[in-house]
PDB file of C-alpha atoms and ligand atoms in Angstrom:
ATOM      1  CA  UNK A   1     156.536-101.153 -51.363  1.00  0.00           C
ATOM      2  CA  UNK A   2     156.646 -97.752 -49.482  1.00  0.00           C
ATOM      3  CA  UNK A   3     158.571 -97.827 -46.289  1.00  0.00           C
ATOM      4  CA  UNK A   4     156.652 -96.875 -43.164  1.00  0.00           C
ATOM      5  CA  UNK A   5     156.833 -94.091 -40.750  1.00  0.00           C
ATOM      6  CA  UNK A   6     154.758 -93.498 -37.457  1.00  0.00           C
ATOM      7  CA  UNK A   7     154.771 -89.860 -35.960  1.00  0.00           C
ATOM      8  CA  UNK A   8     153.165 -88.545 -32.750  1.00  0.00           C
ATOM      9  CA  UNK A   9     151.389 -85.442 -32.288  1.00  0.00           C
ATOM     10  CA  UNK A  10     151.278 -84.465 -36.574  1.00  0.00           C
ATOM     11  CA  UNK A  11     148.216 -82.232 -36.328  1.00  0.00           C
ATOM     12  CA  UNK A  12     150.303 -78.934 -36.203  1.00  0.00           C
ATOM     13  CA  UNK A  13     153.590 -77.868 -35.752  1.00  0.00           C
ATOM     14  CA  UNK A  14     156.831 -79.862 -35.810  1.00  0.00           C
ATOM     15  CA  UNK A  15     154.756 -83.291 -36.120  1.00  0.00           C
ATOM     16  CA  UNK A  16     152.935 -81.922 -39.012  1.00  0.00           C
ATOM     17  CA  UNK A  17     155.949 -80.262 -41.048  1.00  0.00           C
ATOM     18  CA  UNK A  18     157.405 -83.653 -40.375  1.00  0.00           C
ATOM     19  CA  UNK A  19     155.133 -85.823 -42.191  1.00  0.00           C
ATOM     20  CA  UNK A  20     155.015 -83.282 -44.914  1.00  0.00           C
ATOM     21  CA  UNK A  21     158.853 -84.417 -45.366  1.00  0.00           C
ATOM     22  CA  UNK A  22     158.159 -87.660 -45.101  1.00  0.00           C
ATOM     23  CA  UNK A  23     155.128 -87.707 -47.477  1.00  0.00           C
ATOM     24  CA  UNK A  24     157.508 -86.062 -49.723  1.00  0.00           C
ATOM     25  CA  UNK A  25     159.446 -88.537 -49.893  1.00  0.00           C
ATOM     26  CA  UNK A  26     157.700 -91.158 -50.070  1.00  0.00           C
ATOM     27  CA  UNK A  27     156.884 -92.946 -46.892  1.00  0.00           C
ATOM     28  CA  UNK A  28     153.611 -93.984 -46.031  1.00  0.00           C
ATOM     29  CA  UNK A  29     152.334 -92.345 -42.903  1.00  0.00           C
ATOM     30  CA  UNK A  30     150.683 -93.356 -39.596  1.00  0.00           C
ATOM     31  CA  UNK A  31     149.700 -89.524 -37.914  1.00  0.00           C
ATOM     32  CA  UNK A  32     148.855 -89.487 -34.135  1.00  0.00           C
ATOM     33  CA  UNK A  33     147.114 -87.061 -32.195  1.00  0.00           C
ATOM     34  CA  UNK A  34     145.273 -86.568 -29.294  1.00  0.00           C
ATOM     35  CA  UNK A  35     142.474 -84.497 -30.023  1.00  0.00           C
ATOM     36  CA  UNK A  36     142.251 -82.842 -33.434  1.00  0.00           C
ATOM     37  CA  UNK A  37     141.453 -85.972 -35.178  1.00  0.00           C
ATOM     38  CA  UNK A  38     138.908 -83.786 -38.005  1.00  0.00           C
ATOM     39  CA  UNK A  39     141.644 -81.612 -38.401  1.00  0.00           C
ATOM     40  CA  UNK A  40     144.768 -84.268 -38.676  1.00  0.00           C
ATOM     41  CA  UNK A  41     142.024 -86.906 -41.097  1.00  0.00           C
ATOM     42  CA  UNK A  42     141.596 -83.699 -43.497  1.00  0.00           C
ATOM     43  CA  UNK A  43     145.843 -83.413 -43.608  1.00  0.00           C
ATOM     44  CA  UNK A  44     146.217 -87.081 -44.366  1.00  0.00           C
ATOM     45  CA  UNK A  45     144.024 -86.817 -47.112  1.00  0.00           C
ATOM     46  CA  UNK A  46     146.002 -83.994 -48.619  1.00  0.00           C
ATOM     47  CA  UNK A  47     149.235 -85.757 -48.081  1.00  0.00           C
ATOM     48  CA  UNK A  48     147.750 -88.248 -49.766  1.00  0.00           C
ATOM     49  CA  UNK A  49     146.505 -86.524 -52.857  1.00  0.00           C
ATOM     50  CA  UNK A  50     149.569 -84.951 -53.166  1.00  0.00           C
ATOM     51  CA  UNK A  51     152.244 -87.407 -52.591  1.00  0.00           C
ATOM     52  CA  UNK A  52     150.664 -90.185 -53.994  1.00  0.00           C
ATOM     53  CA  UNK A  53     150.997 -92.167 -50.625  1.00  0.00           C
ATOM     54  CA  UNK A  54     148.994 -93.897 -47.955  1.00  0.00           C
ATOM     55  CA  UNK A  55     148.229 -92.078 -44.603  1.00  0.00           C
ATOM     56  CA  UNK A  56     146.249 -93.176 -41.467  1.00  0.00           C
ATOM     57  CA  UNK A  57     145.512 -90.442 -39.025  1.00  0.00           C
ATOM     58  CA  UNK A  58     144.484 -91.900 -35.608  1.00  0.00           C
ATOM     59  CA  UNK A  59     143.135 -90.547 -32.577  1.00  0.00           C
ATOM     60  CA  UNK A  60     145.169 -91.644 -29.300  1.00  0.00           C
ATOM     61  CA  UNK A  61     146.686 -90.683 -26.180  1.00  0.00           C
ATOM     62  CA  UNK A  62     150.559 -91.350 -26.352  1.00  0.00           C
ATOM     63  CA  UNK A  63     150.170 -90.914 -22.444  1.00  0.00           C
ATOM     64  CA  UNK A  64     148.226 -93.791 -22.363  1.00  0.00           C
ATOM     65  CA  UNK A  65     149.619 -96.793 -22.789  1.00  0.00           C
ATOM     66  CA  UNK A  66     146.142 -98.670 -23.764  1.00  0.00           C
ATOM     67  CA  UNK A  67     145.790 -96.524 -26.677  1.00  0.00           C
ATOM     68  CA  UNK A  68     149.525 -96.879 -27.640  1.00  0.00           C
ATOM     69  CA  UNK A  69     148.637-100.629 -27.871  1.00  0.00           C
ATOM     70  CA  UNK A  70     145.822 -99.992 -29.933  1.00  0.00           C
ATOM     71  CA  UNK A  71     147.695 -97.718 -31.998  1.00  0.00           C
ATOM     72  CA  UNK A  72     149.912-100.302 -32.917  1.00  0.00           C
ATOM     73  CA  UNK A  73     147.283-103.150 -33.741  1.00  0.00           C
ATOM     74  CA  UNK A  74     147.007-101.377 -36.817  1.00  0.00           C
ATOM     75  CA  UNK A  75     150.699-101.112 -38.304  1.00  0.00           C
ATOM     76  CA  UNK A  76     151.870-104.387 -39.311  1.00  0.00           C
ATOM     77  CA  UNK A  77     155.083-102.622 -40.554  1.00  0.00           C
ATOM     78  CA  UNK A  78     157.063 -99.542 -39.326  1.00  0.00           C
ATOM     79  CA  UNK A  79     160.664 -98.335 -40.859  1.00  0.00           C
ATOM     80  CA  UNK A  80     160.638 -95.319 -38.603  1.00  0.00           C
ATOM     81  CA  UNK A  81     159.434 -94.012 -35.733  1.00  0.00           C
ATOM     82  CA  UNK A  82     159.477 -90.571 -34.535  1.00  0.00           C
ATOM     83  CA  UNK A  83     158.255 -89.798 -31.315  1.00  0.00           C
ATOM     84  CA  UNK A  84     157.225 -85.895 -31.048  1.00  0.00           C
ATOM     85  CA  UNK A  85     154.197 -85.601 -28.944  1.00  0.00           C
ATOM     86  CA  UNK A  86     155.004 -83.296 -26.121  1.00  0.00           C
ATOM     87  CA  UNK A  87     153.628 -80.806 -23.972  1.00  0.00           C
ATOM     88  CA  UNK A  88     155.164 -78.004 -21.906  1.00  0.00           C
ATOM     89  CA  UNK A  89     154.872 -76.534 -18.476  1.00  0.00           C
ATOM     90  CA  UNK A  90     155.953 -72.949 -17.742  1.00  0.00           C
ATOM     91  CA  UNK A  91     155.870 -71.858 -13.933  1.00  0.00           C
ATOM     92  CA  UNK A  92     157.273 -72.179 -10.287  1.00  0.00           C
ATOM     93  CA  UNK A  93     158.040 -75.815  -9.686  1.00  0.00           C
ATOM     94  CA  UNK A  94     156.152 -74.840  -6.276  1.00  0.00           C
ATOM     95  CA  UNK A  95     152.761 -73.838  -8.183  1.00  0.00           C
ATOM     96  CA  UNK A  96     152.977 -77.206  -9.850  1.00  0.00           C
ATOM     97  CA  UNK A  97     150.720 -80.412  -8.745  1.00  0.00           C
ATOM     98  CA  UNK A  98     151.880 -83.792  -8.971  1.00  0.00           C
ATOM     99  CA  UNK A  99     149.038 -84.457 -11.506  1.00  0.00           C
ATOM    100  CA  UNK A 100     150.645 -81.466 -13.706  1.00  0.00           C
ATOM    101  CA  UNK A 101     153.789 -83.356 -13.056  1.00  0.00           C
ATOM    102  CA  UNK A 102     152.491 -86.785 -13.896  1.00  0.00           C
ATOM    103  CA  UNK A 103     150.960 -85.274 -17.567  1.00  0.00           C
ATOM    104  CA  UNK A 104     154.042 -84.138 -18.668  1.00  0.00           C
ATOM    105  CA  UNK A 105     155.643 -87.350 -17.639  1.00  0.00           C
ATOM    106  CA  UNK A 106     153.510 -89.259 -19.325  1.00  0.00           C
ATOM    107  CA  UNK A 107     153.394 -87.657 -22.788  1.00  0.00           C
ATOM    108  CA  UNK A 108     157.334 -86.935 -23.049  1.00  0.00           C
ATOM    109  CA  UNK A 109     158.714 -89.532 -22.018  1.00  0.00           C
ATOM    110  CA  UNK A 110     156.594 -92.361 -21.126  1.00  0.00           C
ATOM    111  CA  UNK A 111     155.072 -92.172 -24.465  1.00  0.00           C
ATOM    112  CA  UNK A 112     158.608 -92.735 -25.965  1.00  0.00           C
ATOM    113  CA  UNK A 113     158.775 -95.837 -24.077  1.00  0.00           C
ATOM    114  CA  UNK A 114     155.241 -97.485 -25.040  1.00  0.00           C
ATOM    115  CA  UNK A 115     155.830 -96.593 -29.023  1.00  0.00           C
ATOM    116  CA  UNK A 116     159.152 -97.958 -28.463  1.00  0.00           C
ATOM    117  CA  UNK A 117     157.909-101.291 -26.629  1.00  0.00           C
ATOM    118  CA  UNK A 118     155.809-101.464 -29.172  1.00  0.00           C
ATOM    119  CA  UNK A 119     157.944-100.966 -32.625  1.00  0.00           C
ATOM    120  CA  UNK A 120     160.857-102.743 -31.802  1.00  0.00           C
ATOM    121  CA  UNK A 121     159.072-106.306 -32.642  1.00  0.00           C
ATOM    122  CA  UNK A 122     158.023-104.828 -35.696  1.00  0.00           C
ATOM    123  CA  UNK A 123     161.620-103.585 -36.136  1.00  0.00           C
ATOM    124  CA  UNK A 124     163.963-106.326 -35.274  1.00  0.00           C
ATOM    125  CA  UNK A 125     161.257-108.538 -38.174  1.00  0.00           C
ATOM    126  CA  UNK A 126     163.086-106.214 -40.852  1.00  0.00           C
ATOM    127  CA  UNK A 127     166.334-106.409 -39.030  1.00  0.00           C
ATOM    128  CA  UNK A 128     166.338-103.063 -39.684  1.00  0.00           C
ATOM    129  CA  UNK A 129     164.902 -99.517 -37.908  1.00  0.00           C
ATOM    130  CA  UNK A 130     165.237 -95.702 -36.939  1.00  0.00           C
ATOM    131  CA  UNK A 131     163.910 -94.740 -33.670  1.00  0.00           C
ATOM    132  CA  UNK A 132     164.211 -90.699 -33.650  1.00  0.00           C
ATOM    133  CA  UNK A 133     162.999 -88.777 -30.558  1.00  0.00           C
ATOM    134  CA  UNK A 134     161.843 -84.950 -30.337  1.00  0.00           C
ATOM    135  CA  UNK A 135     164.017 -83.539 -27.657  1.00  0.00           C
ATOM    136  CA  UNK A 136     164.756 -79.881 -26.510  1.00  0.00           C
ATOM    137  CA  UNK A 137     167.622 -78.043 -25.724  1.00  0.00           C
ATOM    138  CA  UNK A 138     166.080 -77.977 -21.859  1.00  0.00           C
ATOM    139  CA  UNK A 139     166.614 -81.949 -21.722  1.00  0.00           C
ATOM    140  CA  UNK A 140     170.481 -80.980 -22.411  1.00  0.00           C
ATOM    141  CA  UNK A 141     171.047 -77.854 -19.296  1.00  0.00           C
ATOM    142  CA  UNK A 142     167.876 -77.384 -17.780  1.00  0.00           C
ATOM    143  CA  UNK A 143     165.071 -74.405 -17.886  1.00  0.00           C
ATOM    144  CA  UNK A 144     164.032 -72.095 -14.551  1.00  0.00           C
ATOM    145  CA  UNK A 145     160.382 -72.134 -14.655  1.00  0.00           C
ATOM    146  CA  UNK A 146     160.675 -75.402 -16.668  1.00  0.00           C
ATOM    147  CA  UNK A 147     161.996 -77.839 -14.432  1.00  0.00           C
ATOM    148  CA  UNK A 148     159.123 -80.784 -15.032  1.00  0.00           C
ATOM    149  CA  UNK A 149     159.622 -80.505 -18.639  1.00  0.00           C
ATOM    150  CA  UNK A 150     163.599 -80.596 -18.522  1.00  0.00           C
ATOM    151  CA  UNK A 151     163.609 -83.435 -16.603  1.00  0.00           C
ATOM    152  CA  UNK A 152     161.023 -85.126 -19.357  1.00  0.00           C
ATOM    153  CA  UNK A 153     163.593 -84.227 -21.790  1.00  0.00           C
ATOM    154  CA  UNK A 154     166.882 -85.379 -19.933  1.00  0.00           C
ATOM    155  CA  UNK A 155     164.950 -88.747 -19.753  1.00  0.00           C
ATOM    156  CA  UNK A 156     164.644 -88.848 -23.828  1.00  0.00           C
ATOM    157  CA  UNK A 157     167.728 -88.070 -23.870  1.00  0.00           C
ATOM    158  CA  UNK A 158     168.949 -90.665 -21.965  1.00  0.00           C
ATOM    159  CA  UNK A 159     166.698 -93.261 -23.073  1.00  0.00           C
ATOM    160  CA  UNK A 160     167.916 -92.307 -26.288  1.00  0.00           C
ATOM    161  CA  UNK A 161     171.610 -93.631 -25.457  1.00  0.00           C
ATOM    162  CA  UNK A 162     170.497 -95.970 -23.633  1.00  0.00           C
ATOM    163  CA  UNK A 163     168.418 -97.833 -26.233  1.00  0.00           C
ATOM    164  CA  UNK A 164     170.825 -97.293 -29.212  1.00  0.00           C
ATOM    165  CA  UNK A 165     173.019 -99.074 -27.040  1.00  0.00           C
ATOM    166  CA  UNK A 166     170.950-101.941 -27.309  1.00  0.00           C
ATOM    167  CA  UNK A 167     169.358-102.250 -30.539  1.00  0.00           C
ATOM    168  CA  UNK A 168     172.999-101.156 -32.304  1.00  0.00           C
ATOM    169  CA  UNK A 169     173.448-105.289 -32.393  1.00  0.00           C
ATOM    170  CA  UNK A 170     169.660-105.586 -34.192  1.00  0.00           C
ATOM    171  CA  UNK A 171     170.332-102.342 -36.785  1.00  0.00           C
ATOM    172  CA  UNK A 172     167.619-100.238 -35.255  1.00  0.00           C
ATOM    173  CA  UNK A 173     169.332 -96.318 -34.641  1.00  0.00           C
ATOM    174  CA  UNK A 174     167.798 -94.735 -31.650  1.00  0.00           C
ATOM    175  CA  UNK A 175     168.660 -90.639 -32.038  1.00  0.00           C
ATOM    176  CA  UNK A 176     167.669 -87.772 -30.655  1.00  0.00           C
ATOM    177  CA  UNK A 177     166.638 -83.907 -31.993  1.00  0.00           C
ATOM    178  CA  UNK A 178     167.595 -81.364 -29.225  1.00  0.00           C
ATOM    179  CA  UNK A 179     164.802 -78.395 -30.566  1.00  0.00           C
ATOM    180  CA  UNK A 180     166.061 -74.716 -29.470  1.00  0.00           C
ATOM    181  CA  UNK A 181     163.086 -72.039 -29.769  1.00  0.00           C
ATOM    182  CA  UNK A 182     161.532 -73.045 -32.945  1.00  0.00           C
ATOM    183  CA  UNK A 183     158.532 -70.882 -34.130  1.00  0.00           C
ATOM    184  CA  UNK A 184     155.565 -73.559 -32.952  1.00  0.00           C
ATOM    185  CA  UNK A 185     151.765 -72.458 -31.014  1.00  0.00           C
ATOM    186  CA  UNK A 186     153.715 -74.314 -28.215  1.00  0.00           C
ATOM    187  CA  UNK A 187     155.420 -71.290 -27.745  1.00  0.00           C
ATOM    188  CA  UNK A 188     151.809 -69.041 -27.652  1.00  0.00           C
ATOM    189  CA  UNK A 189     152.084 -68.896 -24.151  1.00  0.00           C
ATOM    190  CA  UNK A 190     154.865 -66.217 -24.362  1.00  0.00           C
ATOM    191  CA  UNK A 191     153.849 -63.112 -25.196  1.00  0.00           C
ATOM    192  CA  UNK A 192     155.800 -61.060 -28.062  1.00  0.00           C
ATOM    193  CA  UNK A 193     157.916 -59.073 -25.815  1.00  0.00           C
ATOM    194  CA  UNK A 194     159.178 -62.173 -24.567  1.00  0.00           C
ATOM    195  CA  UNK A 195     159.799 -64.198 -27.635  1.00  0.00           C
ATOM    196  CA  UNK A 196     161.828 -61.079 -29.097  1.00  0.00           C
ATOM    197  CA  UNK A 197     163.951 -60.774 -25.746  1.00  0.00           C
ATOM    198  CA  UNK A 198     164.703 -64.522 -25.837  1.00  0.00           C
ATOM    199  CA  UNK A 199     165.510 -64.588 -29.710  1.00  0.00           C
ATOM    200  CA  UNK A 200     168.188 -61.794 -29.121  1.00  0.00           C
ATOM    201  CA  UNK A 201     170.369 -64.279 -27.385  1.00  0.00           C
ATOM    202  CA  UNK A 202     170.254 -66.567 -30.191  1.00  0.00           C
ATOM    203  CA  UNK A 203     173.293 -66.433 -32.728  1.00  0.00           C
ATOM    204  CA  UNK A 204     171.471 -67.076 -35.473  1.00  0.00           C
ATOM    205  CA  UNK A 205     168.906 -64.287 -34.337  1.00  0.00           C
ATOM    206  CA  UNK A 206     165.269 -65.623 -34.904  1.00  0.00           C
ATOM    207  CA  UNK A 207     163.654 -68.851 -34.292  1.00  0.00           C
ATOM    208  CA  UNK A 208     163.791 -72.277 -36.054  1.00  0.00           C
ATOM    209  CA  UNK A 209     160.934 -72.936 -38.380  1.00  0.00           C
ATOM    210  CA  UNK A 210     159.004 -77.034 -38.169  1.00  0.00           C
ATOM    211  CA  UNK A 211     159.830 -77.496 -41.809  1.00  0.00           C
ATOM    212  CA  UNK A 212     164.121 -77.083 -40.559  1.00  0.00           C
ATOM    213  CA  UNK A 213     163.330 -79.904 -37.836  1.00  0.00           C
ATOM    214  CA  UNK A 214     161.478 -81.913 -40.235  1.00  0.00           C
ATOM    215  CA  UNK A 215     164.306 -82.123 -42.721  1.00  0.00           C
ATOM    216  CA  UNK A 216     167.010 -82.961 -40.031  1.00  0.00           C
ATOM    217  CA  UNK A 217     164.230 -85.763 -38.934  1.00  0.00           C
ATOM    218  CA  UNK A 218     164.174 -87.199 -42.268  1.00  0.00           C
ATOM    219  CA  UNK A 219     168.261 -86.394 -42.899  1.00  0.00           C
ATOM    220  CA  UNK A 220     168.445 -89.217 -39.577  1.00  0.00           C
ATOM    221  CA  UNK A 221     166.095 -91.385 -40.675  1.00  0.00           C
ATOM    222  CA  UNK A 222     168.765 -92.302 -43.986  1.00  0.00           C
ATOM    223  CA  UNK A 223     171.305 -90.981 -42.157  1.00  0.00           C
ATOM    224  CA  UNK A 224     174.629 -93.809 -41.977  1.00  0.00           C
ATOM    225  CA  UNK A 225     174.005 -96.620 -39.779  1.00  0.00           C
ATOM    226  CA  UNK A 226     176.851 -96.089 -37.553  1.00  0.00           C
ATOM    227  CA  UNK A 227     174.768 -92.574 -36.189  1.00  0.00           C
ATOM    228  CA  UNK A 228     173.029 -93.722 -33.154  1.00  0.00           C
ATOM    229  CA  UNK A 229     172.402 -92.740 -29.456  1.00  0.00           C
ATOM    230  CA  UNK A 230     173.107 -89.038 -30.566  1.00  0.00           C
ATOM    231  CA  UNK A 231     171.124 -85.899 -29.449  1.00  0.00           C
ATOM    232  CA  UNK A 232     172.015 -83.437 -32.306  1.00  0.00           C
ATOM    233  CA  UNK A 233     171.273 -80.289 -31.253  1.00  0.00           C
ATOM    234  CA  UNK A 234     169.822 -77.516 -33.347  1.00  0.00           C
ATOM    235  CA  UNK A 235     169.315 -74.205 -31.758  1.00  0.00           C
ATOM    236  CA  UNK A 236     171.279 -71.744 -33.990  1.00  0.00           C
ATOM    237  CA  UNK A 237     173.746 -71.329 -31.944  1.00  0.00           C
ATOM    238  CA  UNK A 238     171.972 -70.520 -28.385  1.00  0.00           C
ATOM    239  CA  UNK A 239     173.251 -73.046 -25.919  1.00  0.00           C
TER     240      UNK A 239
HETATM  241  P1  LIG B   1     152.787 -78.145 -30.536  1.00  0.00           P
HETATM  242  O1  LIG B   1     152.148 -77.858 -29.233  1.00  0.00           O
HETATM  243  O2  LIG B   1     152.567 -77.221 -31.682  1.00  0.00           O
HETATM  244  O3  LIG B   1     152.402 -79.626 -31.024  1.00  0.00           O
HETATM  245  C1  LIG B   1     152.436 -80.699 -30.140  1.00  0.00           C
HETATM  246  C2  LIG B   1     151.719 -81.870 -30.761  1.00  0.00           C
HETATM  247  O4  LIG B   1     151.717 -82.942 -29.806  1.00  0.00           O
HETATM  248  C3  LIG B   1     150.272 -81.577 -31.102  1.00  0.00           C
HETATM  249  O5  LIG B   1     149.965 -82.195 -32.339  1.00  0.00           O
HETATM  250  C4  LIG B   1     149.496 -82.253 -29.968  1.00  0.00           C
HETATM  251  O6  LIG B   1     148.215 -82.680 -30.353  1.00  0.00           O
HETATM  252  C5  LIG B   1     150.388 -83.440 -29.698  1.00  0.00           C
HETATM  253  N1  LIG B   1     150.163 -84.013 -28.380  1.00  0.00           N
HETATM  254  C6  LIG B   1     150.243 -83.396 -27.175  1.00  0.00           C
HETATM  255  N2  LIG B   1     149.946 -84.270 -26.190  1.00  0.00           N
HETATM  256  C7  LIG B   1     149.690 -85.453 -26.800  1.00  0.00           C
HETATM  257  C8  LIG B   1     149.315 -86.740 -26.327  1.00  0.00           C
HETATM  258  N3  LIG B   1     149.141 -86.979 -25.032  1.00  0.00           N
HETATM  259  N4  LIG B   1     149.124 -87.724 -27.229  1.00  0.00           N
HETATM  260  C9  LIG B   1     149.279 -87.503 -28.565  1.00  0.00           C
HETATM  261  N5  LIG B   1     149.625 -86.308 -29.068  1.00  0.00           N
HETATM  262  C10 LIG B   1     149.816 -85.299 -28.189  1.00  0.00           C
HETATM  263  O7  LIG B   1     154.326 -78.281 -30.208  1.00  0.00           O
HETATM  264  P2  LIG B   1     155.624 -78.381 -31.125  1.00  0.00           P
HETATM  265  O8  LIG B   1     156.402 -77.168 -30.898  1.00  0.00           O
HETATM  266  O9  LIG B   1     155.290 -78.798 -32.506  1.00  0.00           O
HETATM  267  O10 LIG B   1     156.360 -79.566 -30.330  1.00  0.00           O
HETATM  268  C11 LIG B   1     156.676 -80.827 -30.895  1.00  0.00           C
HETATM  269  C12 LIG B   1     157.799 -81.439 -30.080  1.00  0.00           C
HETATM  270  O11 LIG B   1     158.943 -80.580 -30.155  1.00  0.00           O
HETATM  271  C13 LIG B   1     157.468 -81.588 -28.596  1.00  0.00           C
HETATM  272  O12 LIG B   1     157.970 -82.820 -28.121  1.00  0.00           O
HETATM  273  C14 LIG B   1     158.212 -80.431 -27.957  1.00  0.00           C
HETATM  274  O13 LIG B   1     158.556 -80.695 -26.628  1.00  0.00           O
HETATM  275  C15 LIG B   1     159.421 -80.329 -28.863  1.00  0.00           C
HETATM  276  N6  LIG B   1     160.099 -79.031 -28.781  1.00  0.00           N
HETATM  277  C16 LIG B   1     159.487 -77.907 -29.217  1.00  0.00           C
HETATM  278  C17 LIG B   1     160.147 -76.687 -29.090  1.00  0.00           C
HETATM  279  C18 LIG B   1     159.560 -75.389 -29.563  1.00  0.00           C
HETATM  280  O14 LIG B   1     160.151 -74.333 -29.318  1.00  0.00           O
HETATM  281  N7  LIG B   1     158.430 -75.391 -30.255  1.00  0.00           N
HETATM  282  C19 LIG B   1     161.422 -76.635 -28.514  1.00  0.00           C
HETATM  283  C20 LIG B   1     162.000 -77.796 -28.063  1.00  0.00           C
HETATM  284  C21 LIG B   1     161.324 -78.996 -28.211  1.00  0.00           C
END
């Protein structure tokens, strides 16, 4: 039997290079997102056609926890689950209402609660789970103009320890991905002037591509055992 992997937000970017790994390799797929469902049905069919696996795509919310729950009525089985959903919010901390504030609450890090309310039954079943969380270099220092979204992020990080601390007795690894500028239509809302001043203070002098994220995703998911409550950060060399 294939093992199982659940991924939030697959329809484009990180999420979807991500289950292309995983497809690759084998796993059968459950694919979240909130709103492209055509779009994200139409991948899973590909992935399926190519990799000879199974693949669900469903429609939900990871903000919500009613439609995490509903999520996971379907997936009687889950090896590893990698919470990616996220959104971003660029301005003045001033300009910014508490409903803004709220959204991006809700999708970064209380989604990474719900899913992981939610999997750890199926988990502990197995004896036996990987818990990986999307993170961003912002959740490790902190980003002017991005203050709602850092703090999401220094929650998953957090959570992250906090949780592999207790499911390290139950062999479930709770890690963390700490994302520099990788080349993602999250990033649209900079303009090209901007995106080539930022790159020029990275090291490694351009951005990170989804498919280099997706491999260090699947690299933790069979990574040792004794790897957990770490945020590995991968930002060629910027912070
Ligand atoms: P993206 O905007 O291209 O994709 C985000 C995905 O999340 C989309 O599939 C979207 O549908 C989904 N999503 C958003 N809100 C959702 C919700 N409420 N419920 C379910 N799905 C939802 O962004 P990306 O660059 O691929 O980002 C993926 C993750 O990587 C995010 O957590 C982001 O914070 C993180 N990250 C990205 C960068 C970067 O530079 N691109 C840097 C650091 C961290």
């Amino acid at each position: 039997m294939n093992k199982t992997a659940l991924i939030t937000g697959a329809s484009r970017g990180i999420g979807k290079a991500i289950a292309k790994e995983f497809a690759i390799q084998g796993y059968d797929l459950y694919l979240i997102c909130v709103s492209s469902i055509e779009l994200l049905k139409e991948y899973a069919l590909e992935l399926e056609q190519a990799h000879g696996i199974r693949c669900l795509a469903i429609q939900a919310d990871m903000g919500h926890y009613d439609d995490v729950a509903k999520v996971f009525e379907q997936i009687p089985t889950l090896d590893v689950l990698i919470n990616n959903a996220g959104i971003s919010y660029v301005g003045l901390l001033s300009d910014m209402t508490p409903n803004e504030w709220h959204k991006v609450m809700h999708t970064n890090l209380d989604a990474c609660f719900y899913t992981s309310k939610l999997a750890i039954p199926l988990m502990l079943k197995s004896h036996n789970g990987r818990i990986i969380n999307i993170s961003s270099v912002w959740g490790n220092v902190g980003a002017s103009m991005e203050v709602a979204y850092s703090t999401s992020k220094g929650g998953v990080n957090t959570f992250t320890k906090a949780l592999a601390k207790e499911l390290a007795p139950s062999n479930i690894q709770v890690n963390a991905i700490a994302c520099g500028l990788i080349d993602t239509d999250m990033n649209k809302c900079f303009s090209p002037e901007d995106l080539d001043a930022v790159t020029a203070e990275i090291p490694a002098d351009r951005m990170g591509s989804p498919e280099e994220i997706a491999r260090l995703a699947y690299q933790l998911a069979t990574a040792p055992t004794y790897l957990t409550g770490q945020i590995l950060t991968i930002d060629g060399g910027w912070t």
